[in-house]
Every structure is written in C-alpha cells, then in structure tokens.
Coordinates of C-alpha atoms in Angstrom, one line a residue:
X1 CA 0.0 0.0 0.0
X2 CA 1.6 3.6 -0.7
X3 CA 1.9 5.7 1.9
X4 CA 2.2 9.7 1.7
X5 CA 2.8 12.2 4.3
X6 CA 1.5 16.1 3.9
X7 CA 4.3 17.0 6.4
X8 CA 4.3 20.4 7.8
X9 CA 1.1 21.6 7.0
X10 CA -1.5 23.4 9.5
X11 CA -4.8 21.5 9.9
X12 CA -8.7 22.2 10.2
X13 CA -10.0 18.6 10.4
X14 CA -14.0 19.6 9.6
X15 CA -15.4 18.8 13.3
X16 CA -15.2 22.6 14.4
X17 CA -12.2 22.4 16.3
X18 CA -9.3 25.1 16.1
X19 CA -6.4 24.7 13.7
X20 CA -3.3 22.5 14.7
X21 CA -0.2 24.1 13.5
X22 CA 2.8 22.0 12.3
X23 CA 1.7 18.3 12.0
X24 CA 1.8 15.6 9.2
X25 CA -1.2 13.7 8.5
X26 CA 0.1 10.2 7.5
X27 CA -1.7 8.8 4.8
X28 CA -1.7 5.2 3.7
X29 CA -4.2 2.8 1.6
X30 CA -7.3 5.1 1.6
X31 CA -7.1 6.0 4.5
X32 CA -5.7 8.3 7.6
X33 CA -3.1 6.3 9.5
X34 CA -2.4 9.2 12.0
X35 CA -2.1 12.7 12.4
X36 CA 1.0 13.8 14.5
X37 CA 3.7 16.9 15.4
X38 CA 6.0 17.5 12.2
X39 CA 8.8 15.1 12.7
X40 CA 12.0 15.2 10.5
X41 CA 11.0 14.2 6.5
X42 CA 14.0 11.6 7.2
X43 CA 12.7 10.0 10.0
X44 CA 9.3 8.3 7.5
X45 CA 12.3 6.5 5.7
X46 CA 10.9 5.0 2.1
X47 CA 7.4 6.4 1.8
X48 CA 5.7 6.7 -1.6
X49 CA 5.8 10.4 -1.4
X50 CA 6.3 13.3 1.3
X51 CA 4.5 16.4 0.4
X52 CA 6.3 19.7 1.3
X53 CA 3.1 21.3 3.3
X54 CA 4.8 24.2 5.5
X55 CA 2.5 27.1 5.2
X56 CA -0.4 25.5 3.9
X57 CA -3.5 23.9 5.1
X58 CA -4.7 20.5 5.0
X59 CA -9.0 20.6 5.1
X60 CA -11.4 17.5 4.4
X61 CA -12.3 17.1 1.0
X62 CA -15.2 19.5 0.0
X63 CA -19.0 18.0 0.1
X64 CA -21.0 19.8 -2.3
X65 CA -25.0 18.9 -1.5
X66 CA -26.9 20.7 -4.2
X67 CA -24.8 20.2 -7.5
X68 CA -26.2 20.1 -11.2
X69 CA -24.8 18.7 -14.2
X70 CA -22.5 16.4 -12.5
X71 CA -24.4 13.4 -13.8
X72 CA -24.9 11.5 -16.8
X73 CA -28.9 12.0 -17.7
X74 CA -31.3 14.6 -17.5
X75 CA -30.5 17.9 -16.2
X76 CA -32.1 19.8 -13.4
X77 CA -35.8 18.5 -11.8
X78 CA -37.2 19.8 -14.7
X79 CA -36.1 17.1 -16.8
X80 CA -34.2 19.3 -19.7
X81 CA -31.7 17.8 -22.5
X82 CA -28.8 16.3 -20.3
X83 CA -25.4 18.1 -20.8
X84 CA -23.0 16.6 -23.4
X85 CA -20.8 13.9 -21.8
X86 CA -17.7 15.7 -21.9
X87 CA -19.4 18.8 -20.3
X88 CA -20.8 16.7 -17.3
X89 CA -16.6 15.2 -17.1
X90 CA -15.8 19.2 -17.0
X91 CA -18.4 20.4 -14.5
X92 CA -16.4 17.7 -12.4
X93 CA -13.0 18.6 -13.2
X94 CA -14.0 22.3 -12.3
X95 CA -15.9 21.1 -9.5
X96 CA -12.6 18.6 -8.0
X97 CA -10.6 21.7 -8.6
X98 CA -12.6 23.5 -6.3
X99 CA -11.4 21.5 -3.9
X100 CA -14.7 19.1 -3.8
X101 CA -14.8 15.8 -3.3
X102 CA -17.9 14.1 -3.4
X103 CA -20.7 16.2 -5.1
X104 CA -24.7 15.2 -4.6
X105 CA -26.4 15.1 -8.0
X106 CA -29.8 16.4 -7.3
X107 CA -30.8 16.5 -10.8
X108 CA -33.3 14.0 -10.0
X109 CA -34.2 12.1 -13.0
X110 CA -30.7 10.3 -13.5
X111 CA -30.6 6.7 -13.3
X112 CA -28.4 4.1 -11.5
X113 CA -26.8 3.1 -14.3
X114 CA -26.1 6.8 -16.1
X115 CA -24.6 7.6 -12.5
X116 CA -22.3 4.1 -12.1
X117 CA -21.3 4.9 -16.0
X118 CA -20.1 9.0 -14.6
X119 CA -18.7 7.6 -11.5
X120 CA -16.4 5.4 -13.7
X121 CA -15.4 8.0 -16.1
X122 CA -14.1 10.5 -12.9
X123 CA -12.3 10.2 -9.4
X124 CA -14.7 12.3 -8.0
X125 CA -17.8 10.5 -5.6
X126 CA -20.9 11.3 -7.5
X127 CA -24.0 10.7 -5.6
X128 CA -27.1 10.7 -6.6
X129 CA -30.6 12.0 -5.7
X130 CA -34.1 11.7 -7.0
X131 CA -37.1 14.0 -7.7
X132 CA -38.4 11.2 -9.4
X133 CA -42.2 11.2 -7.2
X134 CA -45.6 11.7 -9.3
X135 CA -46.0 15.4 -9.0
X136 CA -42.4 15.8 -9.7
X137 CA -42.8 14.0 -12.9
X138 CA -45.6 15.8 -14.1
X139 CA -44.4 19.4 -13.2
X140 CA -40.9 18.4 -15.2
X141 CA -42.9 16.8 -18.1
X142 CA -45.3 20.3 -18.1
X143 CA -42.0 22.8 -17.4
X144 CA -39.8 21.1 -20.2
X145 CA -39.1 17.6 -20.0
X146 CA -37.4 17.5 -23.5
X147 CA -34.4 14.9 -21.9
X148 CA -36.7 12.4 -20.5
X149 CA -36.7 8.8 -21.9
X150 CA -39.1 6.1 -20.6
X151 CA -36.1 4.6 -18.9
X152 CA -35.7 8.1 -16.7
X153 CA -39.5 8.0 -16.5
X154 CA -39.5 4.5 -14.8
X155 CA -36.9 5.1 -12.4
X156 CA -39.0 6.3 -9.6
X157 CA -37.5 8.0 -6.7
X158 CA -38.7 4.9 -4.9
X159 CA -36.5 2.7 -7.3
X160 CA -33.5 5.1 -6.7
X161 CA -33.3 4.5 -3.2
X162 CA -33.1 1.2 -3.7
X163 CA -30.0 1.4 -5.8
X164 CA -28.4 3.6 -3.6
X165 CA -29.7 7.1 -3.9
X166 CA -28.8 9.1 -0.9
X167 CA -31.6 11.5 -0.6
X168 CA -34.7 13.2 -2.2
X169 CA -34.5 16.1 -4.1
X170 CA -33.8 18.7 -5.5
X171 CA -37.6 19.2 -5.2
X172 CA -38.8 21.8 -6.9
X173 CA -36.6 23.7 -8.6
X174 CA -36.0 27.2 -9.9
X175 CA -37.1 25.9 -13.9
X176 CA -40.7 24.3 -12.1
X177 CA -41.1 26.8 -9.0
X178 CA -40.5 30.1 -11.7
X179 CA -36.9 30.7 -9.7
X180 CA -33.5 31.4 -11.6
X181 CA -34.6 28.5 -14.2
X182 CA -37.1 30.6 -15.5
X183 CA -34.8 33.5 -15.3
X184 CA -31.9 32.8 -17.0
X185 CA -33.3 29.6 -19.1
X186 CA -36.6 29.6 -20.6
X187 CA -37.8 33.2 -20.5
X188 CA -35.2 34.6 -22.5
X189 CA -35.0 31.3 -24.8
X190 CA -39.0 32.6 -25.8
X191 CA -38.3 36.0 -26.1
X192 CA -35.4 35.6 -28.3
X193 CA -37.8 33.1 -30.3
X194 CA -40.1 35.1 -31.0
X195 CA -38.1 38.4 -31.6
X196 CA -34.7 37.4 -32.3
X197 CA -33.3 39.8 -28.8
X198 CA -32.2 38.3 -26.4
X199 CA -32.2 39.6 -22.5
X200 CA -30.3 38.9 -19.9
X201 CA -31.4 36.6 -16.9
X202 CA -31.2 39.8 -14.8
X203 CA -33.8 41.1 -17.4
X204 CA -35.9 38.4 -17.4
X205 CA -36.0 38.5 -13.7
X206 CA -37.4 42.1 -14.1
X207 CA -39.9 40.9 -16.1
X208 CA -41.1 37.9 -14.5
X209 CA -41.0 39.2 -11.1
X210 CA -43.0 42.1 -12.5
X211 CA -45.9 40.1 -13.8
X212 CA -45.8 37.5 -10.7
X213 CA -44.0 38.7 -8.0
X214 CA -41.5 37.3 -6.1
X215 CA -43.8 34.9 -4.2
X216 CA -45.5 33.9 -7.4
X217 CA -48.8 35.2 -7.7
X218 CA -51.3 36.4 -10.4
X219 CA -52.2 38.6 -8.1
X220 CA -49.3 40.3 -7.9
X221 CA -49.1 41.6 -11.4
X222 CA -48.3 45.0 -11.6
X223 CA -48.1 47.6 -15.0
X224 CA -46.3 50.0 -14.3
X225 CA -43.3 47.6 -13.4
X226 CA -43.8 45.8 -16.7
X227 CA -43.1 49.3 -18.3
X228 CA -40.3 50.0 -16.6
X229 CA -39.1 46.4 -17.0
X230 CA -39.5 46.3 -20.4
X231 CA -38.0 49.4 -20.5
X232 CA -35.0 48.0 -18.4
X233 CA -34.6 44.9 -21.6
X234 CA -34.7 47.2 -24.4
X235 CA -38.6 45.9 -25.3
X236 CA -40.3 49.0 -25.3
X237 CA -42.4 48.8 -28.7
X238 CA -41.7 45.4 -28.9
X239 CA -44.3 43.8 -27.0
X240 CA -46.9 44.9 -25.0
X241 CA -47.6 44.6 -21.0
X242 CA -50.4 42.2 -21.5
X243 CA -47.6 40.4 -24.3
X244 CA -45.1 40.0 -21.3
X245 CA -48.1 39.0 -18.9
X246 CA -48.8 35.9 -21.7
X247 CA -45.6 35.2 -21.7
X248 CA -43.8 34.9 -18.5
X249 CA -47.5 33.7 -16.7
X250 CA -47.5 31.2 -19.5
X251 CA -44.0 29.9 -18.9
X252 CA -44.5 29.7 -15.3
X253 CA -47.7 28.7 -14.1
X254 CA -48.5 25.9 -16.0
X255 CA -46.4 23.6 -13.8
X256 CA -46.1 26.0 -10.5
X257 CA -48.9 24.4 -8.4
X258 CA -48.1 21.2 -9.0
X259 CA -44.5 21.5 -8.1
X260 CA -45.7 23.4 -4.8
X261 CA -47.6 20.2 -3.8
X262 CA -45.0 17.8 -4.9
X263 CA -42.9 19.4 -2.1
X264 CA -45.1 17.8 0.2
X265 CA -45.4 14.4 -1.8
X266 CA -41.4 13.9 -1.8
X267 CA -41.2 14.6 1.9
X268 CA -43.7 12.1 2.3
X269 CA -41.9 9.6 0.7
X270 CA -38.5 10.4 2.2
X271 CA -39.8 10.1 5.5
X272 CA -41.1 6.4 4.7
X273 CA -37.8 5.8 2.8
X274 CA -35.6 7.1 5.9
X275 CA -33.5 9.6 4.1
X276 CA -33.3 13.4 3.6
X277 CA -35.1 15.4 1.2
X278 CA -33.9 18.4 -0.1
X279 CA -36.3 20.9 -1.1
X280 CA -35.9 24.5 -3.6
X281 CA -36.4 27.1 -0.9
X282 CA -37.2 30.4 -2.5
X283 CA -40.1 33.5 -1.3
X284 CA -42.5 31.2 -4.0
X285 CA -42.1 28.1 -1.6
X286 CA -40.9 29.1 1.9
X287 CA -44.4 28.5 3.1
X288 CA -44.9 24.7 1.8
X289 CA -41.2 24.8 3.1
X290 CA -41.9 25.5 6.6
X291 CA -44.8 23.0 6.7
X292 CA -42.5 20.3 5.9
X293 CA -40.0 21.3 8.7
X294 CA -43.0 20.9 11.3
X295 CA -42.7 16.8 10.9
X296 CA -40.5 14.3 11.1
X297 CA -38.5 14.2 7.8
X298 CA -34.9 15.5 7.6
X299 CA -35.4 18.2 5.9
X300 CA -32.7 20.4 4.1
X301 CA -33.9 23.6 3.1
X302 CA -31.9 24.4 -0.2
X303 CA -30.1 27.3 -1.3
X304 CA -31.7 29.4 2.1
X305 CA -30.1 32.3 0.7
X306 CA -32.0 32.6 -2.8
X307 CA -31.9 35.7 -4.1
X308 CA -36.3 35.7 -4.1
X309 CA -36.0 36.6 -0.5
X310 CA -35.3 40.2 0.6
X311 CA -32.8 39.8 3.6
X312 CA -34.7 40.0 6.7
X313 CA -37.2 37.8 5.4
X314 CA -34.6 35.3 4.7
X315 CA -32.7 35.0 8.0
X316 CA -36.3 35.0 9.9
X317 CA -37.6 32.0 7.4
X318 CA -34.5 30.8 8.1
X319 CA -34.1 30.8 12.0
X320 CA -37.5 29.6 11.9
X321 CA -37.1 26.4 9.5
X322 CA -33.8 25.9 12.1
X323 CA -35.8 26.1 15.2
X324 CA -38.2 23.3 14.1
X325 CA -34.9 21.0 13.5
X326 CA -34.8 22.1 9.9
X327 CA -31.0 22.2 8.5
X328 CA -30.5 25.0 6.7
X329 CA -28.0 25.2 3.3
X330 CA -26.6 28.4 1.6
X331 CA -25.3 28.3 -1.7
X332 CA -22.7 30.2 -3.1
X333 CA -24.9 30.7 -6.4
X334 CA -23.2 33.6 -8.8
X335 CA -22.1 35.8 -5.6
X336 CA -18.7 36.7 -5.7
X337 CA -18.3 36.4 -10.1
X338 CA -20.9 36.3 -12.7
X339 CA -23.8 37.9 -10.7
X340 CA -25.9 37.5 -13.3
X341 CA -29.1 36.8 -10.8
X342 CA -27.4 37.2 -7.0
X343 CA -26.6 41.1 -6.6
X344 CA -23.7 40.3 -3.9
X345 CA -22.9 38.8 -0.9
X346 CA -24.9 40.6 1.6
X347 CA -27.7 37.8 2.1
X348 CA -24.9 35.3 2.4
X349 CA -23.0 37.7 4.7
X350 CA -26.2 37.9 7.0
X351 CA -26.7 34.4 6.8
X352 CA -23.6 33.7 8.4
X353 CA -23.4 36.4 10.8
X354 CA -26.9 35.5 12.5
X355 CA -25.9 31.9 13.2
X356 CA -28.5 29.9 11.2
X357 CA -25.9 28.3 8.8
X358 CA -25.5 24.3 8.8
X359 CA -23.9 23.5 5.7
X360 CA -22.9 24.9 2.4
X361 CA -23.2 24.7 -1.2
X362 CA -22.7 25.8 -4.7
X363 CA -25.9 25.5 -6.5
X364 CA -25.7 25.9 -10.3
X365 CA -26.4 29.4 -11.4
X366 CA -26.8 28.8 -14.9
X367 CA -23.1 27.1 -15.1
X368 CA -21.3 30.5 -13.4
X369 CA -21.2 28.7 -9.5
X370 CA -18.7 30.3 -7.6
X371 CA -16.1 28.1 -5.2
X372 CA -17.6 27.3 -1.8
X373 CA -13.8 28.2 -0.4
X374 CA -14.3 31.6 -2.3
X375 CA -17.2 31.9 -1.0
X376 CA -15.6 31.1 2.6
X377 CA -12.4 33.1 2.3
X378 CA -14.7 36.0 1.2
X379 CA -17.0 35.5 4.1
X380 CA -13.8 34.6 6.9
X381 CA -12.3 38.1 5.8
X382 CA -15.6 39.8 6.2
X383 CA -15.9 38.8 9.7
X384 CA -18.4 36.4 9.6
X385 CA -17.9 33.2 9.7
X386 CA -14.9 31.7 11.5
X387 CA -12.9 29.2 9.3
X388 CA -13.5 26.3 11.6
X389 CA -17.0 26.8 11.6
X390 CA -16.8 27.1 7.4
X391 CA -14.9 24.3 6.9
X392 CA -17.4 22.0 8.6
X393 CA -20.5 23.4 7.0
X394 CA -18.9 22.3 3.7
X395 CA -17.4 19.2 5.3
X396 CA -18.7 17.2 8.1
X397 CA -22.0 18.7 9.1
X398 CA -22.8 17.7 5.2
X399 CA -21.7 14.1 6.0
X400 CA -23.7 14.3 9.0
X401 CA -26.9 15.7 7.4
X402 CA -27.2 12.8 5.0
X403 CA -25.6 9.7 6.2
X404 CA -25.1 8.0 2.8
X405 CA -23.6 10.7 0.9
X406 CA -20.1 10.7 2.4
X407 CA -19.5 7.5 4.7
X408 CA -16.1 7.8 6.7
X409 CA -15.3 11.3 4.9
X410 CA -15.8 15.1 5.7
X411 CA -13.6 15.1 9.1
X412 CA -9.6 14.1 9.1
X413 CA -9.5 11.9 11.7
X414 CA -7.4 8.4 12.0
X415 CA -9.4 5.5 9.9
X416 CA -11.3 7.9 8.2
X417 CA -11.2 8.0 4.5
X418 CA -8.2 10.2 3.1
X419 CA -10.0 12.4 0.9
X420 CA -8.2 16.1 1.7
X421 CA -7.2 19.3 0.2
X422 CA -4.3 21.4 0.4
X423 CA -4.6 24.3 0.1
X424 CA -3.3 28.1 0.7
X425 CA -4.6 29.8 3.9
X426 CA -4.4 33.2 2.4
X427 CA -6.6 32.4 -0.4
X428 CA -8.2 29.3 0.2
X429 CA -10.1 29.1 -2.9
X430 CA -5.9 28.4 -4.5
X431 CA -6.0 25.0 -4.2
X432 CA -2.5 22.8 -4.7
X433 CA -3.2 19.2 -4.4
X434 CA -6.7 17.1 -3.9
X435 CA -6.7 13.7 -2.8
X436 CA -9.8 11.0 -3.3
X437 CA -9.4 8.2 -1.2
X438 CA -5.9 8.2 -0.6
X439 CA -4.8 9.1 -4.3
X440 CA -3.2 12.8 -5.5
X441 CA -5.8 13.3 -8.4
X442 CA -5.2 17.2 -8.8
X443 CA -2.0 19.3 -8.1
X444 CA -1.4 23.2 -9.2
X445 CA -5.1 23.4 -10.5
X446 CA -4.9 20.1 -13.2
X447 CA -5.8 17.3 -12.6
X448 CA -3.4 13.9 -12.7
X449 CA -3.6 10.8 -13.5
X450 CA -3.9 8.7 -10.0

C-alpha cells in the first residue's frame, strides 16, 4: 500500500475544532493512518511520497449537497436535455478543482446506471438524488421535459433508493417553481424566439417578477413595473404589458402548483424511505417549506439564501425552519463572479453572521457557480464566519446531514477515509493538491492521473 505524508502543514480537520499548526497527517491505503507533530522528512524512511506542506492547510475534501450537471442524464428537476458527456466530465474537473470531493447530484431524473457509468469516467464520488415522485414528474414533463426517456420515467424515486440514492431532491426547482430557471433559461430562450433579442437573466427576472411577483402570484401583477421592465430589456415597442403578462404567466404557471404540492409528496416519501429530502427554498415556496419542517422528515432547506428573498425575510424564514430541526443550506450561487441573478454577498454575509448556517453549497447558477472556499475566504475576511465553523459546513456537518452521501469522509481523523485538500490559507479558494481516497488526483489546479 503507498503511503504519503503532507508534512508540515497546518490543519482544520472539519469537526469545528481550532487549527493545529505543524503536524503531518500520514496517509496510507485510503485511509488516515495518523495525524501527529511534524517530525523530521528523514525519519518516514521510504514512503511513496512526502509532500512539502509548511505554510499550507490541510481541510477535508469539500462536500457539495446541491450540484447540477454532475451526472450522466437529465439535467435539473425539470427534466431538460442532459449536458453533453464531456461537459458533465468538465463540470467535475471544475468542481474537484474547487477543492470538492464528493458532489450530490440532485438532478433527480438520473438513473443508476447513467450515475455508475459518470462515476467510472471521474475520481470524484458522485451521488445521486431523486425528484423522481408523481407530481415531480408531471411538473418536469409540463416545465420542459425535453431529456426524458421512458427509462428516466420509470426510475422512480422509490427505485432510486433502492439502488443507492442518498436523498430526495432537488424538489422543486427554480425551472418548475419560476426561480433562476425561468430567469436565465426559458424566459429569455421565448423572447429571443419570438423576436430574435435576447435579455439577460437579470432582465428576465425584471420581467417575471413584475408580472408575478417574487412569491409567485397572479395577483401580484403589476403595470407599471412591466413598463419600466421592459424598459430596463430594451422591449419598449416590442411587446406589450399584456404580451409579457402571456408570456412569463405562461412559462411559469402551467407547472407551478403542481410542483408546490409535490414538495409535500417527496417529503412524504422520504420520510417512509428514511433519508433526507432536499427541497428548492425560494419566497415562492418558503411556506410549503416551513410546513415540511414541522414533521419528522430530515429536511434540508436548499439554497436558504435565494436571491427571491429580501434579507430580513430570509434570515427570519431561516431561523424559523432551524428552530423546528430544519438544516438549513446556503449556496454560493453567482455571488462573488458572474452575478448574473445574486446582486452580492450581503444575504450570504447575513446568513452567516446571524448563526443559522449548517452547511454549504454551490448551486448551479446557470453554469457561473462560484467556489464554496471563495465563497468562505470572502465570508472569513468579512468577519463572519470563523474558518472552523466554514470548513465544517462544507465538510462534516454535510456528512452528518445525509448519512449516505459521504461515509467515513468530511472530518480528518485516524481511519477515516483520506479524501483532503491542500490548500493556501491566504486564499483558500488556490488550491494545490486534492486527494480522493488516498490518491493525488489534482495538483497546481490540473488534474493527474492517479
């Protein structure tokens, strides 16, 4: 078995605990043999390998809950074209580069065998999830549904737990629940048919949440915001406010109710499969959402930091969901780079600083995710977060909030599987070398052959 030393290197281990300065962590197999005081490189005689370390920092691999594209099969719970094989391969490259590990599919309509055919193709542990329930199905097949085959049809979530899927979810979503998926996909994919312009998402956003509101809503159609949103994309004279009324109410609400209620269906049924579901919290479904906290299902409340919510309501929904056992995920969406829907980091920022945190994740965001250790350097520098605390969110309280999605990983501990990151303390999003069970698959941002 080959043995490799990080030697020198300061450590966060994912369990909370302060750093430890100066220590190796011994690794041999796929595993951690131990974790002591730097002792001379000479005194390890013949190892495989002794990685110079001083001055950097040794974290668990990465454990990224609420991932997209990462899968062979459809993409996203609303059952669109899947990604071209080589562009799920480079969502994971980016993604191990990151400094992640194991990433959660959530999909939802991938089968078994698409996910054992990605999960040969790439060292990184894809897992999977399903939205796969009745309501699901329908609101996917109404939304889009253009990459579903009977075969991803069949697959129920029911089947998917029984070949090994982790968790339930991602249910709902923003392309069934009119969030970013309406905003950055299928909005301006109509406009641009029909016209030949095309808007940005942050356009279409203007426009949608103009006609529905951020919660929604019919009812919350207003003109003179319309105007000024059309205004805003350049569509004055080109359509009318009842056009963009047709249009956006048209995209969206065909399949909205039915994907509210399938929130509670998919609870339902991960509560009689025993494993978490995973839900799209935005303002459109934080009600539903908080209903589903009030029993006994694990419940992860996604992305708790959508960019529907204005900020106090967000923290207060959040505490809330938190207080009734809820755990509670932020996503690093577009924050710190693309902000092509996300406006900054302020709703993440208050996250964080009010405590009701318990894990982390990147999201999608249209393809532009930014880094969870960008997101956590930022967020360290600002003040609030400590990088103990960080580290675990996207670490071990992951492992601990769904038990099958990272057995014996998230925490660097001895007998627990070696999958670690070293990286630069400064910058933590400048990662040097990732290791998957025990094997150097990245160094200097490319990865290697293991």
């Amino acid at each position: 078995m080959r043995t490799i030393v990080l030697h020198g290197c300061d450590l966060v281990d994912g369990t909370g605990t302060e750093p430890r300065h100066g220590v190796d962590v011994v690794v041999t197999g796929g595993t951690i043999r131990e974790i002591v005081p730097a002792r001379p490189a000479d005194a390890y005689g013949t190892v495989d390998e002794i990685v110079d370390a001083a001055g950097m920092l040794v974290i668990p691999g990465l454990i990224n809950n609420h991932t997209h594209g990462t899968a062979y099969g459809p993409l996203f719970p609303s059952g669109h074209v899947g990604l071209p094989h080589e562009q799920v391969l480079a969502n994971l490259d980016r993604h191990l580069l990151e400094g992640t590990t194991t990433v959660l599919c959530v999909d939802g309509f991938v089968t078994a065998e698409a996910l054992a055919r990605t999960g040969e193709a790439h060292p990184i542990n894809v897992k999977l999830a399903s939205c796969n329930t009745p309501a699901c199905l329908a609101a996917a097949t109404i939304a889009d549904g253009g990459g579903l085959t009977e075969a991803n049809r069949m697959f129920t979530a029911r089947h998917a737990v029984r070949a090994g899927a982790v968790a339930l979810g991602e249910i709902g979503a923003g392309h069934t629940l009119g969030g970013g998926g309406a905003s950055y996909m299928y909005i301006p994919a109509e406009i641009e048919r029909r016209t030949g312009v095309k808007i940005t998402p942050r356009q279409a956003n203007g426009l949608k949440t103009a006609v529905l509101g951020r919660h929604i809503s019919e009812k919350a159609f207003d003109r003179d915001r319309v105007e000024e949103a059309l205004a805003s994309a350049g569509l004055t004279g080109t359509f009318s406010v009842e056009d963009t009324r047709e249009i956006v109410s048209g995209i969206v609400l065909p399949a909205f109710d039915i994907a509210l209620h399938g929130l509670a269906e998919a609870a339902g049924q991960a509560r009689e499969a025993g494993v978490p579901v995973l839900v799209h919290n935005a303002a459109a479904s934080m009600t539903q959402v908080a209903s589903i906290a009030e029993t006994d299902v694990t419940l992860i409340a996604g992305h708790s930091n959508h960019s529907s919510f204005e900020l106090r309501e967000a923290v207060e929904h959040a505490g809330r969901l938190k207080e009734m056992g809820a755990i509670v995920d932020v996503s690093t969406l577009d924050t710190f780079g693309a902000q092509r829907l996300t406006t900054g980091p302020e709703l993440l920022y208050a996250m964080f600083s009010a405590g009701v945190v318990d894990t982390i994740s990147t999201d999608y965001a249209g393809g532009h995710h930014d880094p969870i250790l960008l997101a956590i350097d930022r967020s360290i520098k600002a003040g609030v977060v400590s990088l103990p605390a960080a580290v675990a969110m996207a670490t071990a309280n992951v492992a601990d909030a769904i038990p099958g999605v990272a057995p014996r990983r998230g925490r660097i501990l001895p007998g627990m599987i070696a999958d670690l990151v070293l990286t630069d303390p400064a910058e933590l999003h400048h990662v040097g070398i990732v290791m998957v069970g025990g094997e150097i698959v990245a160094r200097a941002g490319r990865r290697v052959a293991a």
